[in-house]
Amino acid sequence: MSTDGVTASGGAQAALAHDPAAAAAARVADGGPEGPAGRAARKRRGGHLTWRRALRRDWQLYSLLILPLIFFAIFRYLPMFGNVIAFRRFRPGGSIFGEEWVGLHYVRMFISDPTFWNVFQNTLILGVLSLVIIFPLPIVLALMLNELRSQRFKRIIQTISYLPHFMSIVIVAGLVFQLTAIRGTVNQVITGLGGDAIGFMQLPEWFRTIYISSEIWQTVGWGTILYLAALSTIDPQLYEAARIDGANRLRQTWHVTLPGIRPTMVVLLILNIGTFMAVGFEKILLLYNPLLYPTADVIATYLYRVGIGSSQFSYATAIGLFEAIIGLTLVLSANAISRRVVGASLW
Amino acid sequence: MVTAENVTHLDERLSRPTVHKTRTVKDTRAYRAFRAVNATLLVLIAAVTLYPFVNLVAQAFSSEAYINAGQVNLWPKGFNVTTFNLVMGDAMFWRNYQNTVYYTVVATLVAMVLTTTFAYAISKYHLKGRKVFIGIAVFTMFFNGGLIPNYVLVNELGLRNSVWAIALPNAISVFNLLVMKSFFENFSTELEEAAEIDGLGTYGKLWRIVLPLSKAVIATMVLFYSVSFWNSWFAAFLYMDHRELYPVTVYLRNLIAGATSVDGAAGSAEATQIAANVKAVTMLLTVLPIVCLYPFLQRYFVSGVMLGSVKQ
């Protein structure tokens, strides 16, 4: 970091200005390896880099931050504060922060709402299914791809498996309807095997299967990329050593390959846990219909109907806040646990 | 460190088999059998992945009667292209297609400007408050305002029925931001230093030195953003009130949901009869640009994702 271009320039400018304090400040601000001497000097002069100096020196860099920071303030943080309408009565056309305090009125409302508990349960089930079924599949696929000798063959398989990731969710929904139609391919297979055609999109008991299958189709291939990258960084000497110790292919995979990609697995698992509550909102919104509500309706779709559909903004916000807080808690705990248990974490 | 240039090498390196000639004689047979099974399974997976697209193409060129009879799988039956003429002749379809192009271009431009400037600034280790700025961005990955506050905000700002309702609320993807940041962090400091000695300020360095030499990451980011805006539908669905303003994804969504019909077929007795075929044709026309460009763009995406993973 001491070779950082801007460090040098900061020092150079300060030297030109014959201002040793500024030179020291520049050095400190680099966050570079600051020796005890530097720290002592800073203490002696009583001057670390103040905001005024930093702004004067880097005003051009700070000016680049202005528009993005306005974006974050307005479109990311303002809505977070907008969540107060979960505790205030909101009137369309009024303040976006609501009109008067109503306390936990809306929280009590959804806690005593049977529909809410139904959608909460559906969310948990779909979340658990996604985590348990979909999370391990890219690892398996990556390991399978990794065993391929032919470069060309591997590339072709990879290219095909990535393709669904680039499709709009609207297209995916359209394909699902097409394949599960009463005369669609899936039913042709079923009738071909002697079964009766199933009206998949009218039967709640089939929704979870359809949802998870389409998620697998769309995400698994793309999910292998990071694992393949991690696999490439494993030292081949480890495999040689394992072979000399008499390990067969399976044991090599178990003792060398899997530990090698463990950090990647942990990071992706934490990220997956963080999105646990936000199960495929857009996809479900496109796929479901009132017949499927018993299994398909999740917190996100319910709050969409309550909020946008029936304009109960405060009530829907209370539900959304509940969902977001669970998500945040999950990702923070997963991160803390994995840092302690396996020593890998997001931050 | 992984850079855009050596990602492809990395890709090649990783695809190289990890086991070479030194396999023991003993496990050769079992291992060979395993490889055959493995390869067969992968071919099956690829076939299943491709099938929905093949089926889509087959339905798009088939006549409705055969589709309804459940006879169209891999190959068109009752070959016809009249539906193509019908869909392409629909003024609203084209209008919405143009909207998609327009929204994608505007939103991608906005996103690129905001993402690049922020990423460049926070890539400078000496910037005071750098950690705070990174924290501000990263926190939004784990907690967000939620649907309703965002909806209220966009309406209050008067963005409804304009391209800004699509472009502004999603202008920075934090994932993309982090990819760019790690790219800029690895940028040659000597070059920037030299530029500074030649009298360039921050703007000059960014515009004349850094950006021209960052084409790889810029291309990746443009791809990431434009595909995601091209594919997006929900923002437009929420904030656009008139059919003339819809992107093609919303047109398609309404078609699939049965809420709209192709103008040429509207009101006619066959309107419901030709539905499956019309849907297939519209879907095909919507995915066509992406499917055609995809083989060429794919490697950039892959390197972009790997670029982003390095810092984790």
XYZ file of C-alpha atoms in Angstrom:
659
model
C 0.000 0.000 0.000
C 2.970 2.280 0.497
C 3.558 2.038 -3.240
C 0.045 3.299 -3.907
C 0.226 5.984 -6.550
C -1.945 8.408 -4.673
C 0.086 7.969 -1.538
C 3.136 9.107 -3.338
C 1.328 12.004 -4.916
C -0.217 13.052 -1.616
C 3.217 13.069 -0.081
C 4.627 14.920 -3.046
C 2.009 17.639 -2.900
C 2.531 18.058 0.815
C 6.268 18.279 0.322
C 5.760 20.986 -2.253
C 3.667 22.863 0.243
C 6.424 22.471 2.839
C 3.869 21.122 5.234
C 5.266 18.166 7.156
C 2.029 17.690 9.078
C 0.131 17.197 5.860
C 2.741 14.730 4.658
C 2.358 12.712 7.838
C -1.385 12.992 7.576
C -1.286 11.743 4.020
C 0.775 8.796 5.120
C -1.602 7.967 7.948
C -4.665 8.313 5.816
C -3.364 5.728 3.401
C -4.118 3.144 5.988
C -0.838 1.657 4.882
C 1.725 0.050 7.115
C 2.074 2.780 9.661
C 5.154 2.243 11.799
C 5.375 3.182 15.467
C 7.335 6.228 14.411
C 4.467 7.429 12.247
C 1.985 6.877 15.031
C 4.177 8.754 17.467
C 4.577 11.604 15.038
C 0.847 11.808 14.619
C 0.359 11.911 18.364
C 3.036 14.570 18.803
C 1.508 16.882 16.283
C -1.941 16.011 17.526
C -3.152 15.950 13.927
C -4.599 12.954 12.149
C -6.140 13.656 8.792
C -9.136 15.784 9.499
C -12.160 15.749 7.259
C -11.305 19.260 6.168
C -7.892 18.232 4.955
C -9.227 15.051 3.413
C -11.891 16.995 1.569
C -9.432 19.574 0.369
C -7.030 16.950 -0.901
C -9.530 14.494 -2.399
C -12.425 16.739 -3.289
C -12.514 15.355 -6.802
C -12.848 11.810 -5.524
C -15.529 12.891 -3.071
C -17.390 14.667 -5.853
C -17.589 11.325 -7.673
C -19.365 9.935 -4.626
C -22.128 12.530 -4.596
C -24.552 11.077 -7.137
C -24.220 7.466 -5.962
C -24.636 8.547 -2.344
C -27.777 10.456 -3.280
C -28.982 7.282 -4.939
C -28.359 5.221 -1.809
C -29.921 7.859 0.425
C -33.097 8.201 -1.620
C -33.694 4.759 -3.043
C -32.190 2.520 -0.374
C -32.164 4.291 2.985
C -35.239 6.498 2.696
C -37.460 3.424 2.130
C -35.880 1.849 5.217
C -37.107 4.833 7.205
C -40.321 4.637 5.244
C -40.904 1.435 7.184
C -42.167 3.590 10.052
C -45.533 3.564 8.300
C -45.780 0.063 9.759
C -46.405 1.893 13.047
C -48.221 4.920 11.678
C -51.404 5.380 9.763
C -50.642 6.064 6.131
C -52.958 7.986 3.850
C -52.383 7.890 0.107
C -51.312 11.332 -1.011
C -50.160 12.187 2.504
C -46.651 12.084 3.916
C -44.663 9.015 2.932
C -43.912 8.639 6.641
C -47.575 8.408 7.581
C -49.894 10.619 9.563
C -50.204 9.524 13.200
C -48.723 6.878 15.448
C -50.762 3.732 15.949
C -48.120 1.687 17.746
C -48.177 -2.042 17.156
C -51.686 -1.973 15.740
C -50.666 -3.414 12.372
C -48.260 -5.922 13.910
C -51.076 -7.238 16.090
C -53.256 -7.302 13.020
C -51.025 -9.672 11.058
C -50.240 -11.830 14.079
C -53.934 -12.514 14.483
C -54.449 -12.949 10.747
C -54.829 -16.664 9.858
C -53.861 -16.000 6.239
C -50.602 -14.553 7.441
C -49.704 -17.738 9.297
C -50.573 -19.790 6.254
C -48.291 -17.741 4.016
C -45.611 -17.741 6.704
C -45.692 -21.525 6.730
C -45.552 -21.689 2.923
C -42.573 -19.347 2.949
C -40.723 -21.511 5.444
C -41.458 -24.707 3.526
C -40.368 -23.292 0.181
C -37.319 -21.725 1.830
C -36.248 -24.984 3.459
C -36.874 -26.970 0.280
C -34.820 -24.493 -1.740
C -31.978 -24.612 0.716
C -31.913 -28.379 1.137
C -32.506 -29.347 -2.491
C -31.129 -26.516 -4.570
C -28.076 -25.522 -2.576
C -26.098 -28.808 -2.935
C -26.904 -29.398 -6.617
C -24.422 -26.914 -8.133
C -21.687 -28.527 -6.052
C -22.562 -31.958 -7.429
C -22.756 -30.639 -10.976
C -19.439 -28.831 -10.610
C -17.773 -32.009 -9.350
C -19.240 -33.937 -12.285
C -18.024 -31.342 -14.765
C -14.639 -31.374 -13.133
C -14.244 -35.067 -13.947
C -14.601 -34.500 -17.675
C -11.459 -34.958 -19.742
C -12.615 -33.462 -22.981
C -12.262 -29.707 -22.949
C -14.766 -29.261 -25.737
C -17.405 -31.507 -24.259
C -17.121 -29.697 -20.948
C -17.545 -26.314 -22.601
C -20.639 -27.427 -24.476
C -22.273 -28.794 -21.327
C -21.415 -25.635 -19.415
C -22.750 -23.341 -22.115
C -26.033 -25.218 -22.202
C -26.418 -25.328 -18.446
C -25.861 -21.557 -18.087
C -28.439 -20.638 -20.699
C -31.605 -20.645 -18.533
C -30.002 -18.127 -16.202
C -30.240 -15.498 -18.937
C -33.952 -15.908 -19.460
C -36.431 -13.413 -18.125
C -38.521 -14.781 -15.303
C -41.538 -14.118 -17.542
C -40.167 -16.537 -20.120
C -39.481 -19.126 -17.444
C -43.056 -18.839 -16.243
C -44.270 -19.168 -19.823
C -42.215 -22.318 -20.319
C -43.567 -23.768 -17.095
C -47.134 -23.204 -18.276
C -46.304 -24.687 -21.637
C -44.721 -27.849 -20.252
C -47.310 -28.460 -17.529
C -50.309 -27.784 -19.761
C -52.906 -30.524 -19.864
C -51.547 -31.589 -23.268
C -48.031 -30.477 -22.487
C -44.949 -32.639 -22.542
C -45.072 -33.635 -18.896
C -48.620 -34.909 -19.200
C -47.783 -36.688 -22.434
C -45.118 -38.600 -20.577
C -47.568 -39.394 -17.785
C -50.326 -40.584 -20.122
C -47.732 -42.414 -22.183
C -46.824 -44.373 -19.055
C -50.469 -45.185 -18.539
C -51.331 -42.462 -16.019
C -54.010 -39.793 -16.120
C -53.205 -36.254 -17.192
C -52.773 -33.899 -14.260
C -53.962 -30.288 -14.188
C -50.755 -29.150 -12.539
C -51.507 -25.462 -12.379
C -54.850 -26.059 -10.676
C -53.640 -28.424 -7.962
C -52.003 -26.894 -4.878
C -50.245 -30.141 -3.995
C -48.140 -29.882 -7.127
C -46.999 -26.304 -6.761
C -43.933 -26.946 -4.605
C -42.645 -29.599 -7.003
C -43.142 -27.301 -9.966
C -41.553 -24.334 -8.239
C -38.481 -26.230 -7.065
C -38.022 -27.995 -10.425
C -38.122 -24.747 -12.337
C -35.689 -23.180 -9.860
C -33.310 -26.080 -10.389
C -33.608 -25.758 -14.138
C -32.886 -22.053 -14.052
C -30.188 -21.720 -11.402
C -28.117 -24.863 -11.028
C -25.879 -24.533 -14.081
C -25.029 -20.935 -13.326
C -24.396 -21.839 -9.702
C -21.492 -24.080 -10.723
C -19.322 -21.181 -11.899
C -17.994 -20.188 -8.523
C -17.375 -23.782 -7.517
C -15.495 -24.471 -10.742
C -13.388 -21.405 -10.049
C -12.678 -22.682 -6.553
C -11.863 -26.157 -7.886
C -9.274 -24.672 -10.198
C -7.353 -23.214 -7.295
C -6.785 -26.567 -5.583
C -3.135 -27.523 -5.692
C -2.654 -30.643 -7.893
C 0.119 -31.757 -5.561
C -2.511 -32.455 -2.933
C -4.075 -35.021 -5.246
C -0.707 -36.598 -5.892
C 0.009 -36.810 -2.200
C -3.405 -38.362 -1.597
C -2.767 -40.915 -4.349
C 0.575 -41.844 -2.904
C -1.226 -42.415 0.387
C -3.446 -44.844 -1.491
C -6.592 -42.753 -1.770
C -8.914 -43.705 -4.593
C -10.965 -41.238 -6.603
C -13.759 -41.063 -4.066
C -11.436 -40.517 -1.127
C -9.554 -37.876 -3.077
C -12.814 -36.060 -3.624
C -13.722 -36.385 0.037
C -10.342 -35.391 1.510
C -8.984 -32.959 -1.050
C -11.684 -31.563 -3.337
C -14.436 -30.867 -0.842
C -12.209 -29.194 1.765
C -10.744 -27.171 -1.105
C -14.075 -25.629 -2.023
C -15.376 -25.344 1.525
C -14.876 -21.568 1.866
C -16.912 -21.037 -1.310
C -19.607 -23.369 -0.025
C -19.818 -21.523 3.281
C -20.028 -18.081 1.698
C -22.745 -19.174 -0.719
C -24.628 -20.943 2.051
C -24.660 -17.762 4.141
C -25.886 -15.755 1.157
C -28.585 -18.354 0.524
C -29.698 -18.253 4.128
C -29.929 -14.483 3.852
C -32.444 -14.759 1.022
C -34.290 -17.591 2.747
C -37.432 -15.542 3.427
C -37.502 -13.813 0.060
C -38.327 -16.971 -1.889
C -38.927 -16.350 -5.577
C -41.427 -13.542 -5.276
C -41.564 -12.665 -8.954
C -41.765 -16.236 -10.124
C -44.574 -17.108 -7.738
C -46.444 -13.956 -8.679
C -46.275 -15.053 -12.314
C -47.116 -18.696 -11.701
C -49.786 -18.757 -9.072
C -53.550 -18.305 -9.150
C -56.173 -18.361 -6.399
C -56.507 -22.131 -6.707
C -52.870 -22.506 -5.733
C -52.887 -20.099 -2.760
C -52.920 -22.894 -0.139
C -49.335 -23.821 -1.024
C -48.070 -21.095 -3.339
C -48.899 -17.935 -1.440
C -45.798 -16.673 0.383
C -45.235 -13.629 2.582
C -43.974 -11.543 -0.339
C -46.931 -12.303 -2.611
C -49.431 -11.844 0.208
C -48.017 -8.457 1.093
C -48.081 -7.526 -2.582
C -51.804 -8.313 -2.768
C -52.564 -6.613 0.524
C -50.385 -3.588 -0.172
C -50.584 -2.847 -3.884
C -53.798 -4.761 -4.549
C -55.936 -3.414 -1.730
C -53.871 -0.320 -0.849
C -53.435 -1.282 2.813
C -49.982 0.236 2.828
C -49.320 0.289 6.559
C -50.466 -3.275 7.077
C -48.361 -4.583 4.188
C -45.351 -2.617 5.404
C -45.629 -4.211 8.836
C -45.557 -7.651 7.195
C -42.632 -6.665 4.984
C -40.655 -5.307 7.915
C -41.200 -8.551 9.795
C -39.921 -10.512 6.814
C -36.882 -8.261 6.338
C -35.909 -8.441 9.997
C -36.047 -12.237 9.956
C -33.868 -12.231 6.840
C -31.328 -9.872 8.407
C -31.237 -11.894 11.633
C -30.722 -15.108 9.697
C -27.812 -13.794 7.666
C -26.137 -12.195 10.696
C -26.426 -15.369 12.773
C -25.334 -17.627 9.925
C -22.308 -15.427 9.448
C -21.440 -15.376 13.144
C -21.892 -19.124 13.517
C -19.805 -19.976 10.470
C -17.049 -17.611 11.538
C -16.780 -19.425 14.839
C -17.343 -22.962 13.622
C -15.576 -23.134 10.261
C -13.612 -19.912 10.270
C -15.082 -18.644 7.018
C -17.469 -15.723 6.850
C -18.773 -12.978 4.629
C -17.180 -10.234 6.692
C -5.364 -11.925 -8.161
C -7.764 -12.679 -10.932
C -8.017 -10.063 -13.639
C -10.264 -10.048 -16.636
C -7.418 -11.051 -18.926
C -6.335 -14.116 -17.068
C -9.780 -15.342 -16.159
C -9.981 -17.237 -19.408
C -6.663 -18.880 -18.662
C -7.984 -19.735 -15.258
C -11.003 -21.220 -16.897
C -8.812 -23.383 -19.065
C -6.654 -24.357 -16.164
C -9.613 -25.427 -14.133
C -11.022 -27.551 -16.870
C -7.803 -29.475 -17.141
C -8.234 -32.854 -15.500
C -6.601 -33.067 -12.142
C -5.624 -36.697 -12.564
C -3.032 -37.509 -15.193
C -1.319 -40.661 -16.410
C -0.294 -41.874 -13.002
C -3.568 -43.626 -12.186
C -2.942 -47.044 -10.690
C -3.890 -50.020 -12.798
C -6.241 -51.183 -10.084
C -8.845 -48.417 -10.270
C -8.662 -47.854 -14.004
C -11.612 -50.042 -14.783
C -13.928 -48.731 -12.103
C -12.847 -45.215 -12.895
C -13.524 -45.686 -16.562
C -16.991 -46.959 -15.821
C -17.549 -44.000 -13.555
C -16.486 -41.595 -16.278
C -18.825 -43.154 -18.781
C -21.755 -42.883 -16.361
C -20.770 -39.345 -15.479
C -20.597 -38.256 -19.109
C -23.943 -39.889 -19.876
C -25.580 -38.147 -16.947
C -24.208 -34.800 -18.043
C -25.555 -35.310 -21.551
C -28.948 -36.097 -20.043
C -28.829 -32.976 -17.886
C -27.956 -30.881 -20.921
C -30.823 -32.447 -22.883
C -33.320 -31.712 -20.119
C -32.029 -28.145 -19.889
C -32.426 -27.587 -23.606
C -35.747 -29.339 -24.010
C -38.043 -26.439 -23.016
C -36.434 -24.274 -25.693
C -36.719 -26.959 -28.346
C -40.339 -27.449 -27.395
C -40.893 -23.696 -27.597
C -39.522 -23.515 -31.124
C -41.550 -26.542 -32.160
C -44.768 -25.011 -30.824
C -44.037 -21.655 -32.410
C -44.008 -23.254 -35.878
C -46.866 -25.680 -35.313
C -50.543 -25.297 -35.918
C -52.742 -24.882 -32.910
C -54.668 -28.072 -33.572
C -51.586 -30.238 -33.167
C -50.507 -28.375 -30.028
C -53.904 -28.904 -28.450
C -53.847 -32.531 -29.424
C -50.570 -32.828 -27.531
C -48.558 -33.903 -30.528
C -45.877 -31.240 -30.619
C -42.697 -32.089 -28.777
C -39.399 -31.913 -30.579
C -40.503 -31.071 -34.077
C -43.173 -28.719 -35.486
C -46.370 -30.319 -36.753
C -48.677 -28.597 -39.177
C -45.883 -26.187 -40.027
C -47.028 -22.574 -40.258
C -45.556 -19.118 -40.017
C -48.821 -17.171 -40.118
C -48.643 -16.613 -36.376
C -45.286 -14.926 -36.832
C -46.875 -12.511 -39.251
C -49.735 -11.987 -36.832
C -47.514 -11.230 -33.841
C -45.025 -9.160 -35.796
C -47.908 -7.277 -37.368
C -49.211 -6.312 -33.935
C -48.403 -2.638 -33.437
C -48.470 -2.944 -29.659
C -45.950 -5.757 -29.678
C -43.495 -3.640 -31.641
C -44.177 -0.591 -29.551
C -43.399 -2.573 -26.410
C -40.349 -4.097 -27.989
C -39.036 -0.620 -28.712
C -39.817 0.388 -25.141
C -37.702 -2.491 -23.895
C -34.772 -1.304 -25.990
C -35.236 2.286 -24.821
C -35.587 1.378 -21.118
C -32.599 -0.939 -21.296
C -30.352 1.691 -22.877
C -31.337 4.504 -20.513
C -31.243 2.371 -17.362
C -27.911 0.810 -18.292
C -26.370 4.232 -18.940
C -27.534 5.584 -15.593
C -26.402 2.445 -13.823
C -22.978 2.528 -15.440
C -22.317 6.169 -14.529
C -23.315 5.707 -10.888
C -21.610 2.345 -10.451
C -18.348 3.388 -12.093
C -17.930 6.642 -10.176
C -18.722 5.070 -6.832
C -16.562 2.013 -7.472
C -13.619 4.157 -8.533
C -13.801 6.397 -5.494
C -14.089 3.548 -2.983
C -11.272 1.655 -4.656
C -8.817 4.265 -3.351
C -7.399 3.013 -0.079
C -6.366 6.461 1.094
C -9.851 7.929 0.857
C -10.987 9.014 4.301
C -14.278 7.397 5.194
C -13.804 4.686 2.565
C -14.960 1.911 4.890
C -18.081 3.879 5.758
C -18.985 4.344 2.095
C -18.452 0.640 1.405
C -20.534 -0.198 4.456
C -23.359 2.058 3.258
C -23.513 0.094 0.028
C -23.011 -3.415 1.424
C -25.625 -3.031 4.147
C -28.312 -2.610 1.489
C -27.555 -6.150 0.313
C -28.911 -7.530 3.566
C -31.634 -5.116 4.483
C -33.906 -3.111 2.256
C -36.911 -0.916 2.595
C -39.314 -3.427 1.189
C -41.914 -3.300 -1.512
C -44.417 -0.834 -0.076
C -42.090 1.971 1.083
C -40.338 1.770 -2.298
C -43.632 1.864 -4.128
C -44.825 4.862 -2.140
C -41.523 6.630 -2.722
C -41.476 6.162 -6.488
C -45.034 7.423 -6.705
C -44.327 10.397 -4.456
C -41.316 11.361 -6.554
C -43.615 11.457 -9.568
C -41.630 8.839 -11.463
C -44.728 6.878 -12.416
C -45.156 6.270 -16.141
C -41.637 7.308 -16.969
C -38.439 5.476 -17.742
C -37.009 6.807 -14.459
C -39.251 4.527 -12.429
C -37.294 1.664 -13.963
C -33.850 3.236 -14.210
C -33.437 5.078 -10.909
C -34.530 2.665 -8.163
C -32.204 -0.045 -9.498
C -29.351 2.148 -10.615
C -26.671 0.432 -8.534
C -26.379 -3.281 -8.052
C -24.085 -3.740 -5.088
C -22.732 -6.975 -6.499
C -21.665 -5.198 -9.692
C -20.274 -2.370 -7.616
C -18.027 -4.753 -5.693
C -16.834 -6.407 -8.900
C -15.809 -3.025 -10.317
C -14.234 -1.946 -7.061
C -11.982 -4.990 -6.912
C -11.030 -4.439 -10.532
C -10.059 -0.813 -9.891
C -8.148 -1.804 -6.759
C -5.888 -3.924 -8.926
C -5.367 -1.203 -11.472
C -1.732 -0.338 -12.099
C -0.811 2.377 -9.619
C 2.271 3.270 -11.639
C 0.101 4.315 -14.557
C -2.066 6.552 -12.426
C 1.008 7.977 -10.790
C 2.546 8.783 -14.139
C -0.692 10.402 -15.279
C -0.700 12.509 -12.162
C 2.845 13.694 -12.742
C 1.708 14.692 -16.209
C -0.827 16.914 -14.517
C -4.047 14.948 -14.667
C -6.515 15.315 -11.820
C -8.883 12.623 -10.600
C -11.374 13.227 -13.396
C -8.661 13.207 -16.029
C -7.139 10.008 -14.686
C -10.477 8.260 -14.535
C -11.656 9.396 -17.941
C -8.434 9.261 -19.942
C -6.376 6.539 -18.263
C -8.449 4.193 -16.139
C -11.621 3.815 -18.180
C -9.934 3.227 -21.556
C -7.875 0.488 -19.931
C -10.847 -1.075 -18.154
C -12.777 -2.148 -21.212
C -13.033 -5.720 -19.989
C -14.774 -4.890 -16.757
C -16.889 -2.175 -18.370
C -18.093 -4.593 -21.025
C -18.936 -7.117 -18.337
C -20.882 -4.575 -16.308
C -22.771 -3.285 -19.354
C -23.735 -6.871 -20.106
C -24.824 -7.596 -16.551
C -26.956 -4.491 -16.365
C -28.445 -4.611 -19.827
C -29.494 -8.250 -19.598
C -31.064 -7.665 -16.215
C -32.954 -4.578 -17.452
C -33.934 -6.358 -20.667
C -35.379 -9.216 -18.656
C -37.007 -7.171 -15.916
C -40.757 -6.816 -15.819
C -41.881 -6.081 -12.288
C -40.921 -2.394 -12.072
C -42.733 -1.685 -15.325
C -45.667 -3.791 -14.195
C -45.919 -1.692 -11.024
C -45.333 1.774 -12.383
C -46.603 1.832 -15.965
C -50.306 2.510 -16.394
C -50.668 2.445 -20.171
C -50.164 -0.356 -22.615
C -48.081 1.893 -24.842
C -45.515 2.196 -22.050
C -45.056 -1.492 -21.309
C -41.829 -3.274 -22.097
C -42.210 -6.483 -24.058
C -41.863 -8.575 -20.895
C -45.062 -7.075 -19.494
C -46.789 -7.566 -22.854
C -45.779 -11.197 -22.657
C -46.794 -11.509 -19.032
C -50.258 -10.203 -19.833
C -50.499 -12.508 -22.805
C -49.578 -15.530 -20.703
C -51.931 -14.452 -17.949
C -54.673 -14.102 -20.560
C -55.062 -10.408 -19.790
C -54.276 -9.252 -23.295
C -54.467 -10.569 -26.800
C -52.672 -9.882 -29.995
C -54.546 -7.128 -31.785
C -54.870 -9.056 -35.019
C -56.641 -11.884 -33.230
C -58.636 -9.850 -30.748
C -62.357 -10.256 -30.964
C -62.159 -13.013 -33.492
C -63.526 -16.431 -32.693
C -60.097 -17.972 -32.879
C -58.687 -15.638 -30.234
C -58.629 -18.380 -27.634
C -57.988 -21.087 -30.194
C -54.643 -19.766 -31.295
C -53.481 -18.899 -27.796
C -50.786 -21.539 -27.261
C -49.247 -20.912 -30.632
C -49.303 -17.132 -30.212
C -47.712 -17.413 -26.789
C -44.962 -19.603 -28.166
C -44.250 -17.203 -31.007
C -44.206 -14.167 -28.715
C -41.926 -15.879 -26.244
C -39.621 -16.961 -29.018
C -39.410 -13.434 -30.415
C -38.695 -12.077 -26.938
C -35.858 -14.465 -26.135
C -34.399 -14.350 -29.618
C -31.947 -11.474 -29.100
C -30.575 -13.016 -25.942
C -30.332 -16.520 -27.339
C -28.575 -15.228 -30.452
C -26.081 -13.103 -28.563
C -25.671 -15.513 -25.696
C -22.901 -17.750 -27.077
C -20.774 -14.670 -27.706
C -21.512 -12.956 -24.415
C -21.375 -15.960 -22.149
C -17.643 -15.960 -21.503
C -17.718 -12.326 -20.403
C -20.383 -13.089 -17.866
C -18.444 -16.011 -16.572
C -15.300 -13.952 -16.131
C -17.355 -11.214 -14.490
C -18.808 -13.559 -11.938
C -15.399 -14.996 -11.155
C -14.003 -11.492 -10.889
C -16.629 -10.747 -8.282
C -15.929 -13.907 -6.360
C -12.267 -13.179 -5.834
C -12.786 -10.772 -2.995
C -14.983 -13.142 -1.080
